[in-house]
PDB file of C-alpha atoms in Angstrom:
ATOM      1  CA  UNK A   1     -96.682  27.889 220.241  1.00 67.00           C
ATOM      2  CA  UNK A   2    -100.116  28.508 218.710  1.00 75.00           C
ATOM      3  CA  UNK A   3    -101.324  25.120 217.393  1.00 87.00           C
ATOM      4  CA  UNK A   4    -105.120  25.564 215.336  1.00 94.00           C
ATOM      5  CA  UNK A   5    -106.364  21.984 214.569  1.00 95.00           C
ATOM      6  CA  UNK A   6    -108.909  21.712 211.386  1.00 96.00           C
ATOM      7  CA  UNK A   7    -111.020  19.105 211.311  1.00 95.00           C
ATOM      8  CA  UNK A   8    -111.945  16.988 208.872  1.00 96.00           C
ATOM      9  CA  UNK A   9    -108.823  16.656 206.799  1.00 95.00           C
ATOM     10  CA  UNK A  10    -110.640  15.455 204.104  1.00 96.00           C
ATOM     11  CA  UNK A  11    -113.981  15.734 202.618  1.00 97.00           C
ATOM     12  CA  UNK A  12    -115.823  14.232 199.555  1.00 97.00           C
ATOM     13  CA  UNK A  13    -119.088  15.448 198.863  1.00 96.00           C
ATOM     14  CA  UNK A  14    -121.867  15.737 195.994  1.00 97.00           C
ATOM     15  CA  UNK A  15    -122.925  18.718 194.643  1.00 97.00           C
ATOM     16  CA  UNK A  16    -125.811  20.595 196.542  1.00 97.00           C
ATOM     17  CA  UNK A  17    -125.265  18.986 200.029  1.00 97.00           C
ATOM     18  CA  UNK A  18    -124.058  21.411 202.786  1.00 97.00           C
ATOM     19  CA  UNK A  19    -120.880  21.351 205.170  1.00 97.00           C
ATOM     20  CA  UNK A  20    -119.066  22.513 207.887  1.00 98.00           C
ATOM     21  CA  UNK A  21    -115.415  22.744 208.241  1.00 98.00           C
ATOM     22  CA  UNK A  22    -113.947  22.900 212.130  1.00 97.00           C
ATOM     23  CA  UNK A  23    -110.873  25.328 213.545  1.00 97.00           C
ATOM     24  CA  UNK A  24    -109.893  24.785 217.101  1.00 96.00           C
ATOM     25  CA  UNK A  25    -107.267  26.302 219.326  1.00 94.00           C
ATOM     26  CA  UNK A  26    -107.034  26.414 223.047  1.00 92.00           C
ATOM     27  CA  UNK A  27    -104.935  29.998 222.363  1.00 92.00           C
ATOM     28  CA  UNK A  28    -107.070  33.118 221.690  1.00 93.00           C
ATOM     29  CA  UNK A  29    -106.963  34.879 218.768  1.00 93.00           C
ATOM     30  CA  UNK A  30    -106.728  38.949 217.484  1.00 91.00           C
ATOM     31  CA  UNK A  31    -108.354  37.649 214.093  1.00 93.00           C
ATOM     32  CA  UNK A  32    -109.319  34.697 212.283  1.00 95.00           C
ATOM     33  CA  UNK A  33    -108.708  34.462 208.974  1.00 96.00           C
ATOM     34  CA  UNK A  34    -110.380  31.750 206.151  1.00 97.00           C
ATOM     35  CA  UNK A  35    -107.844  31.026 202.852  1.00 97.00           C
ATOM     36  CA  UNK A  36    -108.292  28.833 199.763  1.00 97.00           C
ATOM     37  CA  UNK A  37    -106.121  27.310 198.186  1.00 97.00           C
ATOM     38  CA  UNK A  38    -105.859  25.612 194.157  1.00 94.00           C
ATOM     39  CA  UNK A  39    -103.453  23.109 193.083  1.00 92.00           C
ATOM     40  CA  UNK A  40    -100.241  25.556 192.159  1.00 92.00           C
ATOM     41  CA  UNK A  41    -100.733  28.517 193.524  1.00 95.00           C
ATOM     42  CA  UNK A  42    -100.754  30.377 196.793  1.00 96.00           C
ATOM     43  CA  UNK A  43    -103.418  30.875 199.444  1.00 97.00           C
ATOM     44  CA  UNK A  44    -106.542  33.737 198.852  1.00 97.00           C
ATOM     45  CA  UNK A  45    -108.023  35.525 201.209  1.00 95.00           C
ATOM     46  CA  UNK A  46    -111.394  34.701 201.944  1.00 97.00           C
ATOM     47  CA  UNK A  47    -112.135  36.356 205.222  1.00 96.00           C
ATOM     48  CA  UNK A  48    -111.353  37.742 208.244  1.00 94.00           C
ATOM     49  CA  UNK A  49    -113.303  37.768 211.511  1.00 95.00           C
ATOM     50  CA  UNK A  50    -112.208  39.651 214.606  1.00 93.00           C
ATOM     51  CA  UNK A  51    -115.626  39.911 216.927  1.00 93.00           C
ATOM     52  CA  UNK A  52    -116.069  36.936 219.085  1.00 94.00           C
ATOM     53  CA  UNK A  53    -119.634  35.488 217.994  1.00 95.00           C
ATOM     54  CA  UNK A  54    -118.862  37.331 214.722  1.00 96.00           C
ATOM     55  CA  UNK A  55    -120.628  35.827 211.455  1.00 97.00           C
ATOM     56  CA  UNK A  56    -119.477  36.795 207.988  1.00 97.00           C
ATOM     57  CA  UNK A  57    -121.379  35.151 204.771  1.00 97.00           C
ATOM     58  CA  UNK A  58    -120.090  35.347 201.364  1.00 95.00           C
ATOM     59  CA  UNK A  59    -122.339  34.248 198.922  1.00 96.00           C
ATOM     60  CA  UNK A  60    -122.712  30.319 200.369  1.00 97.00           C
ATOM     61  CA  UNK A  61    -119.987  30.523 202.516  1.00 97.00           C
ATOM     62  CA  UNK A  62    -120.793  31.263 206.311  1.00 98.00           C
ATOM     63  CA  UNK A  63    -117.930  32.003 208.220  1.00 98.00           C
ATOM     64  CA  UNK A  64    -118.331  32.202 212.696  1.00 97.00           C
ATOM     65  CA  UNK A  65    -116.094  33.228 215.068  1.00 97.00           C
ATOM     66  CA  UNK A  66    -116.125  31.350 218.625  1.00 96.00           C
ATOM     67  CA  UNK A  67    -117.283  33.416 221.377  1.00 95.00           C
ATOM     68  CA  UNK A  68    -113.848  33.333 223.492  1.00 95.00           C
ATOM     69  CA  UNK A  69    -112.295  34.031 219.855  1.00 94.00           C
ATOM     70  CA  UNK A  70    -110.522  30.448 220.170  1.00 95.00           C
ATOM     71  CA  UNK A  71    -112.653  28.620 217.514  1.00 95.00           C
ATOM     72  CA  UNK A  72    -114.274  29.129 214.193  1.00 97.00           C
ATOM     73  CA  UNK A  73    -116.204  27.266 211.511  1.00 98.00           C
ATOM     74  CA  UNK A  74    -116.886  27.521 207.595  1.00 98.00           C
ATOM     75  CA  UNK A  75    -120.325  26.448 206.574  1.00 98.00           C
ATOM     76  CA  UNK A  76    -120.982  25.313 202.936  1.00 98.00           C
ATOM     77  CA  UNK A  77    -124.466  25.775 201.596  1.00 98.00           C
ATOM     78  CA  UNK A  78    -125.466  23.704 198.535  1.00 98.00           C
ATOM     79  CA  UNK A  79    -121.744  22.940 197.422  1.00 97.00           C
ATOM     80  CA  UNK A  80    -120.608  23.388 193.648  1.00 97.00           C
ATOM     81  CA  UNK A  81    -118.145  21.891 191.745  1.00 96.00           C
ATOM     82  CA  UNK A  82    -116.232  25.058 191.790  1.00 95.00           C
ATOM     83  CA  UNK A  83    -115.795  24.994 195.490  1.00 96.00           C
ATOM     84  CA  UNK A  84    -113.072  22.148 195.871  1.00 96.00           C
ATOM     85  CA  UNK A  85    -110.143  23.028 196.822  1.00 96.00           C
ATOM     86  CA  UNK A  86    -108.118  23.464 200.115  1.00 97.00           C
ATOM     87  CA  UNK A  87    -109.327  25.344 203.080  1.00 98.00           C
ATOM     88  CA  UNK A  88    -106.925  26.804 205.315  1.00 97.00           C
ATOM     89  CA  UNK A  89    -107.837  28.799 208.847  1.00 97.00           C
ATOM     90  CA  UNK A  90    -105.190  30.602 210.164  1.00 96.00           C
ATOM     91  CA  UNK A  91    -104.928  32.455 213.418  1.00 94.00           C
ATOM     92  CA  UNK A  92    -103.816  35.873 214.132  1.00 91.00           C
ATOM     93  CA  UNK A  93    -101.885  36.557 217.332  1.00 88.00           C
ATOM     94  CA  UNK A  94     -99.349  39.161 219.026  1.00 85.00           C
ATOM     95  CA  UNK A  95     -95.818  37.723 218.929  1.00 82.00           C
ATOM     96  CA  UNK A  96     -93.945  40.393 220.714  1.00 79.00           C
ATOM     97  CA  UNK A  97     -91.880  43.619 219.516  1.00 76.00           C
ATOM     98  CA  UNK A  98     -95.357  45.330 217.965  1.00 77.00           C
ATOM     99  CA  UNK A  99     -95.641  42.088 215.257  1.00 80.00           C
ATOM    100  CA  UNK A 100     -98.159  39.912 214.813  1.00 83.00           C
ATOM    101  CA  UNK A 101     -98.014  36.651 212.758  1.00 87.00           C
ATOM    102  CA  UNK A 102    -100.408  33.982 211.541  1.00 91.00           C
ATOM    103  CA  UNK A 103    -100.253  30.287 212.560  1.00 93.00           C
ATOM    104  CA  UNK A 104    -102.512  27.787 210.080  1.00 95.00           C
ATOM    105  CA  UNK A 105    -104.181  24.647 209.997  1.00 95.00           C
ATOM    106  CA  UNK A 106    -103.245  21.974 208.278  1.00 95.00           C
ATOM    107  CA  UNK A 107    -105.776  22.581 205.975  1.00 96.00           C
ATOM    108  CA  UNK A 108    -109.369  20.823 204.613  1.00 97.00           C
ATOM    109  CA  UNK A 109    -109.302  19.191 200.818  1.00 96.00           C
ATOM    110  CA  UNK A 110    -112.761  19.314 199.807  1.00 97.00           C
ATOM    111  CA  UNK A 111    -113.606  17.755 196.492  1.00 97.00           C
ATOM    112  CA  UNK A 112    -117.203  18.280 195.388  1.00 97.00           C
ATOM    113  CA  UNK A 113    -118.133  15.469 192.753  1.00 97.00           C
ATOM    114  CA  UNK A 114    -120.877  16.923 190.125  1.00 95.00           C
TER     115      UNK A 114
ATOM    116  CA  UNK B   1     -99.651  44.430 186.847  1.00 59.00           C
ATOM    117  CA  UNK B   2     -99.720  44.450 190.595  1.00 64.00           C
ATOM    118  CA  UNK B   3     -99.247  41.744 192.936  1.00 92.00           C
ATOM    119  CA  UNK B   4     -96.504  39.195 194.560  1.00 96.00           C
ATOM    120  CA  UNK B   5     -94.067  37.519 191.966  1.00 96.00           C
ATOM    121  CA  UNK B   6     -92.120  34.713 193.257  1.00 97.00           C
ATOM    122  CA  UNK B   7     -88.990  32.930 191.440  1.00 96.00           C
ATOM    123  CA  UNK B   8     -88.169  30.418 190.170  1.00 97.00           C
ATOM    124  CA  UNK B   9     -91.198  28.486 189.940  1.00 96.00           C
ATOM    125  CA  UNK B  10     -89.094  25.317 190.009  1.00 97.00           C
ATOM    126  CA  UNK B  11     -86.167  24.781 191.263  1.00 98.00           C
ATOM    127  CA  UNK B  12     -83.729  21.065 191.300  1.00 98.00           C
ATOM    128  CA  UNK B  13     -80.867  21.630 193.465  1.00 97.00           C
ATOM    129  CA  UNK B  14     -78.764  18.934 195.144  1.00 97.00           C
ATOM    130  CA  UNK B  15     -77.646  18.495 198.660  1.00 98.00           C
ATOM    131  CA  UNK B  16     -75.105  21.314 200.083  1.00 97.00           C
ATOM    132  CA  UNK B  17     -75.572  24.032 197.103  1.00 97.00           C
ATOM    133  CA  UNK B  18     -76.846  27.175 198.599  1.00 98.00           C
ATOM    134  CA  UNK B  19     -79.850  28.202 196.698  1.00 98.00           C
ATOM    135  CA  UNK B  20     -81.665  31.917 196.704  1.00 98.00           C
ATOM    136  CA  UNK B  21     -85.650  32.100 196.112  1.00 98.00           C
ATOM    137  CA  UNK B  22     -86.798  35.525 195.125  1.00 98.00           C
ATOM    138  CA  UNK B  23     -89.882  37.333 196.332  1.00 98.00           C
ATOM    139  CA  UNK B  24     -90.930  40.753 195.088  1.00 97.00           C
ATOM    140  CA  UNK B  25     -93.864  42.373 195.560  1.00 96.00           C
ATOM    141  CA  UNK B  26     -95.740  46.108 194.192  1.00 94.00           C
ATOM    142  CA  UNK B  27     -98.021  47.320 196.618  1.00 89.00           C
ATOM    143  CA  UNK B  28     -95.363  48.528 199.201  1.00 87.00           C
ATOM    144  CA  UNK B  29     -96.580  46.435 202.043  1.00 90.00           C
ATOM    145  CA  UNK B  30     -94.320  46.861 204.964  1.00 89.00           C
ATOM    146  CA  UNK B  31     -94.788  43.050 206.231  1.00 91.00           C
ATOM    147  CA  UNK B  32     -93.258  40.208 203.996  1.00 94.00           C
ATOM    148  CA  UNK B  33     -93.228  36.742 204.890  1.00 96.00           C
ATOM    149  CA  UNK B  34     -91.662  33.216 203.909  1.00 98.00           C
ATOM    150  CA  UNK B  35     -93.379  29.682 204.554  1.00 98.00           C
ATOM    151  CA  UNK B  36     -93.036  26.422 203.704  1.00 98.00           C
ATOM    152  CA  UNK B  37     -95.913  24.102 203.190  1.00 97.00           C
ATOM    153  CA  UNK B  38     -95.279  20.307 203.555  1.00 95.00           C
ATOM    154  CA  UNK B  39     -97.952  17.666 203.164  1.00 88.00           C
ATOM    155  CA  UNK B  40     -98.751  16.638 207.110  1.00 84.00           C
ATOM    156  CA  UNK B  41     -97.638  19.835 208.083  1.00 86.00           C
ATOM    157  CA  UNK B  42     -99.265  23.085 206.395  1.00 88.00           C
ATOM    158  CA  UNK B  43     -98.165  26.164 206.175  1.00 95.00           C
ATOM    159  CA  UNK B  44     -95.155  26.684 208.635  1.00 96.00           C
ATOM    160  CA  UNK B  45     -93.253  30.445 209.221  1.00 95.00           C
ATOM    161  CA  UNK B  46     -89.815  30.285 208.193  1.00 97.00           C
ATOM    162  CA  UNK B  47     -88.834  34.141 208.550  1.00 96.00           C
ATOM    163  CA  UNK B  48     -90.910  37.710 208.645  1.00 94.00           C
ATOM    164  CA  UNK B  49     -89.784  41.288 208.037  1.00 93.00           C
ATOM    165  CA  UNK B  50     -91.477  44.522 209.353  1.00 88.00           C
ATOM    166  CA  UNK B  51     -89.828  46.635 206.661  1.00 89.00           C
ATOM    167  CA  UNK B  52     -86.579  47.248 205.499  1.00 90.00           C
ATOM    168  CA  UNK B  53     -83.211  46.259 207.201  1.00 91.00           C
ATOM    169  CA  UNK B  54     -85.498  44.327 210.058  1.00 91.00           C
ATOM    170  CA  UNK B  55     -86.411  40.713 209.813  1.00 93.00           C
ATOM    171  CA  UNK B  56     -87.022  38.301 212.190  1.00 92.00           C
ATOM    172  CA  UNK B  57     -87.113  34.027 212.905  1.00 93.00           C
ATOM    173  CA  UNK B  58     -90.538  32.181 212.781  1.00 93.00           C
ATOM    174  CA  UNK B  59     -91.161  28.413 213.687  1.00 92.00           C
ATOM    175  CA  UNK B  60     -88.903  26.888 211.154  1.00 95.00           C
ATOM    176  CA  UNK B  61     -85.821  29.395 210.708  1.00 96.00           C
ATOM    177  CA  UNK B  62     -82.860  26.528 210.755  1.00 97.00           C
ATOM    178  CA  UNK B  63     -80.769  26.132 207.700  1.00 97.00           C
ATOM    179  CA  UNK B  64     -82.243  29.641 206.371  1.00 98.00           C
ATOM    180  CA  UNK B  65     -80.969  33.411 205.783  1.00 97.00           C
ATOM    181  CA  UNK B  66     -83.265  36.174 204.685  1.00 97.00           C
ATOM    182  CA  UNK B  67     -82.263  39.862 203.777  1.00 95.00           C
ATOM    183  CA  UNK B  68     -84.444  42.790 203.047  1.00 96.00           C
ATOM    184  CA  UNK B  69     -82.328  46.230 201.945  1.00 94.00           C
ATOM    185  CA  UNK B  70     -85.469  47.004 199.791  1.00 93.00           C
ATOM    186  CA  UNK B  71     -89.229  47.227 201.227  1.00 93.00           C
ATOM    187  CA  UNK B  72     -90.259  45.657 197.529  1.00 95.00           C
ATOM    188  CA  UNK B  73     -87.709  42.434 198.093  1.00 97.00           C
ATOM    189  CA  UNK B  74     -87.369  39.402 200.266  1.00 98.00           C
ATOM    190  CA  UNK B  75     -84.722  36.834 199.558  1.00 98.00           C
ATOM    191  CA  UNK B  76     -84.722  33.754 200.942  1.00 98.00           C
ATOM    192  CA  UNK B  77     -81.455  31.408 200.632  1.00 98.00           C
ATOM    193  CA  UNK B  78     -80.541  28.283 201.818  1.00 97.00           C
ATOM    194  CA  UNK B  79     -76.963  27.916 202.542  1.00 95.00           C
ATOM    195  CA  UNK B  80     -76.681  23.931 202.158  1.00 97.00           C
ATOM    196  CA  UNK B  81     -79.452  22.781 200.935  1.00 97.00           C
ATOM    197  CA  UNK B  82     -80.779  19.583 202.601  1.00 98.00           C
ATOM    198  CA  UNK B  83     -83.150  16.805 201.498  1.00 97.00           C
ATOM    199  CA  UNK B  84     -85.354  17.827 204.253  1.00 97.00           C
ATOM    200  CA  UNK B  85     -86.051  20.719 202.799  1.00 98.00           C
ATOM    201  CA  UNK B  86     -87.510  19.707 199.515  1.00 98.00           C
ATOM    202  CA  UNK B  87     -90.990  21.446 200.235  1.00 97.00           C
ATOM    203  CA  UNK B  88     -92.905  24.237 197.881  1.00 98.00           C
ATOM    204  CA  UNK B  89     -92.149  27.463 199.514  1.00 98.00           C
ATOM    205  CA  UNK B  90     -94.840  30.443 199.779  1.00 98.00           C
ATOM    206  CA  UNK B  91     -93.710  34.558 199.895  1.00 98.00           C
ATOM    207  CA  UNK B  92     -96.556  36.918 201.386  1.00 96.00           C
ATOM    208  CA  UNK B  93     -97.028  40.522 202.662  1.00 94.00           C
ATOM    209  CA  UNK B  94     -99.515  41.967 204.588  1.00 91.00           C
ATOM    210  CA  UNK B  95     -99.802  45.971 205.513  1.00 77.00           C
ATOM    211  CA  UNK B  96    -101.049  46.808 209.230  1.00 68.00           C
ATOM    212  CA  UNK B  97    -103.125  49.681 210.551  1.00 58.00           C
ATOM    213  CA  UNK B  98    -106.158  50.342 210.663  1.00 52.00           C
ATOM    214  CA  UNK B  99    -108.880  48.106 209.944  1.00 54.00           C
ATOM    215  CA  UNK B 100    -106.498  45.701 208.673  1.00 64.00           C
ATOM    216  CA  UNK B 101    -105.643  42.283 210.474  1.00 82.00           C
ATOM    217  CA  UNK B 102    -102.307  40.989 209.015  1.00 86.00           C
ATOM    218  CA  UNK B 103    -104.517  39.330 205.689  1.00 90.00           C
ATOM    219  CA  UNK B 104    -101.496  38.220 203.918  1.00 92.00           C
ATOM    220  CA  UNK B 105    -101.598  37.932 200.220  1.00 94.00           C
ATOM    221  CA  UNK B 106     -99.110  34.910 198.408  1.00 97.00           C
ATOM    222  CA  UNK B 107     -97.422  34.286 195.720  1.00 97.00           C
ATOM    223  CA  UNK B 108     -97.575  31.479 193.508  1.00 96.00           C
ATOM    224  CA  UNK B 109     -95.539  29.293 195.136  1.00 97.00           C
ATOM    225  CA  UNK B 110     -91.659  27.702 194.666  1.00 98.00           C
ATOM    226  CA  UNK B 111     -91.409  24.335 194.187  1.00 97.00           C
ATOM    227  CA  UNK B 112     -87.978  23.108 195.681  1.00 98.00           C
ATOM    228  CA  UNK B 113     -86.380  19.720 195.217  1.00 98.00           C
ATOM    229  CA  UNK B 114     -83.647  18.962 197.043  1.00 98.00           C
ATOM    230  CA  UNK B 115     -81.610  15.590 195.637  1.00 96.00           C
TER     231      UNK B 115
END
């Protein structure tokens, strides 16, 4: 079984302070992917990273991938409002017969108070 | 318009009816998925497909059936439904190849209550 712990489970922050959200595993991963989620609906995309060491930004998000592709992190610069919500990492591996499947986090609720 | 469609978006059921959420989806992925996302637990794998006519168990497959005769369709019943599975229950798809890395895209979500 390929467990990914996220770490913290919740965060409350004001608007314009920086973060960083934690994804562990002692499994390595194919990919890494980064979701968010809204109240009511499903998961988005946010990224995927697949190099160990890789960094992705998008916009003020900073996304890394762990060197031994085991561990990545989302980075938060100068939080908005519009940024709550719940952050999911979710772990791409080989589960046999030419599939691959995702295992997730539990997940980060980050509220950002104006 | 494109995407994933899920129904119903609610669903009240009580213990031992079977129940059937629908998934359907537009862009022909080959890779459909069901989960199940519980508070204290996240998102947890309840059954996959490849493609048509092939599907396969994930971490939580008990007290589930899926069927796939169309690559555009995913099913997912519950024979007799149990309280424990009350939960809100996700459909995705993902396409493979290359330059692609299972991203799954979701539906909205079903929200099943089991009394």
């Amino acid at each position: 079984t390929q467990l990914l712990e996220q770490s913290p489970q919740f965060l409350s922050i004001q608007e314009g302070e920086n973060l960083t959200v934690y994804c562990n595993s002692s499994s390595v991963f194919s990919s890494l992917q980064w979701y968010r989620q809204e109240p009511g609906e499903g998961p988005v995309l946010l990224v995927t990273v697949v190099t160990g060491g890789e960094v992705k930004k998008l916009k003020r998000l900073t996304f890394q991938f762990g060197d031994a592709r085991k561990d990545s992190s989302l980075h938060i610069t100068a939080a908005q409002p519009g940024d709550t919500g719940l952050y999911l990492c979710a772990g791409n591996f080989y589960s046999g017969a030419g599939s691959y499947q995702l295992t997730f986090g539990k997940g980060t609720k980050l509220s950002v108070i104006p | 318009d494109a995407g994933i469609t899920q129904s119903p978006r609610y669903k009240i059921t009580e213990t031992g009816r079977q129940v059937t959420l629908m998934c359907h989806q537009t862009w022909s992925h080959s890779y459909m998925f069901w989960y199940r996302q519980d508070l204290g637990h996240g998102l947890r794998l309840i059954y996959y497909s490849a493609a048509a006519d092939i599907t396969d168990k994930g971490e939580v497959p008990d007290g589930y059936v899926v069927s796939r005769s169309k690559t555009e369709n995913f099913p997912l019943t519950l024979e007799s439904a149990t309280r424990s599975q009350t939960s809100v229950y996700f459909c995705a798809s993902s396409v493979f190849g290359s330059g692609s890395y299972n991203e799954q895209f979701f539906g909205p979500g079903t929200r099943l209550t089991v009394l």
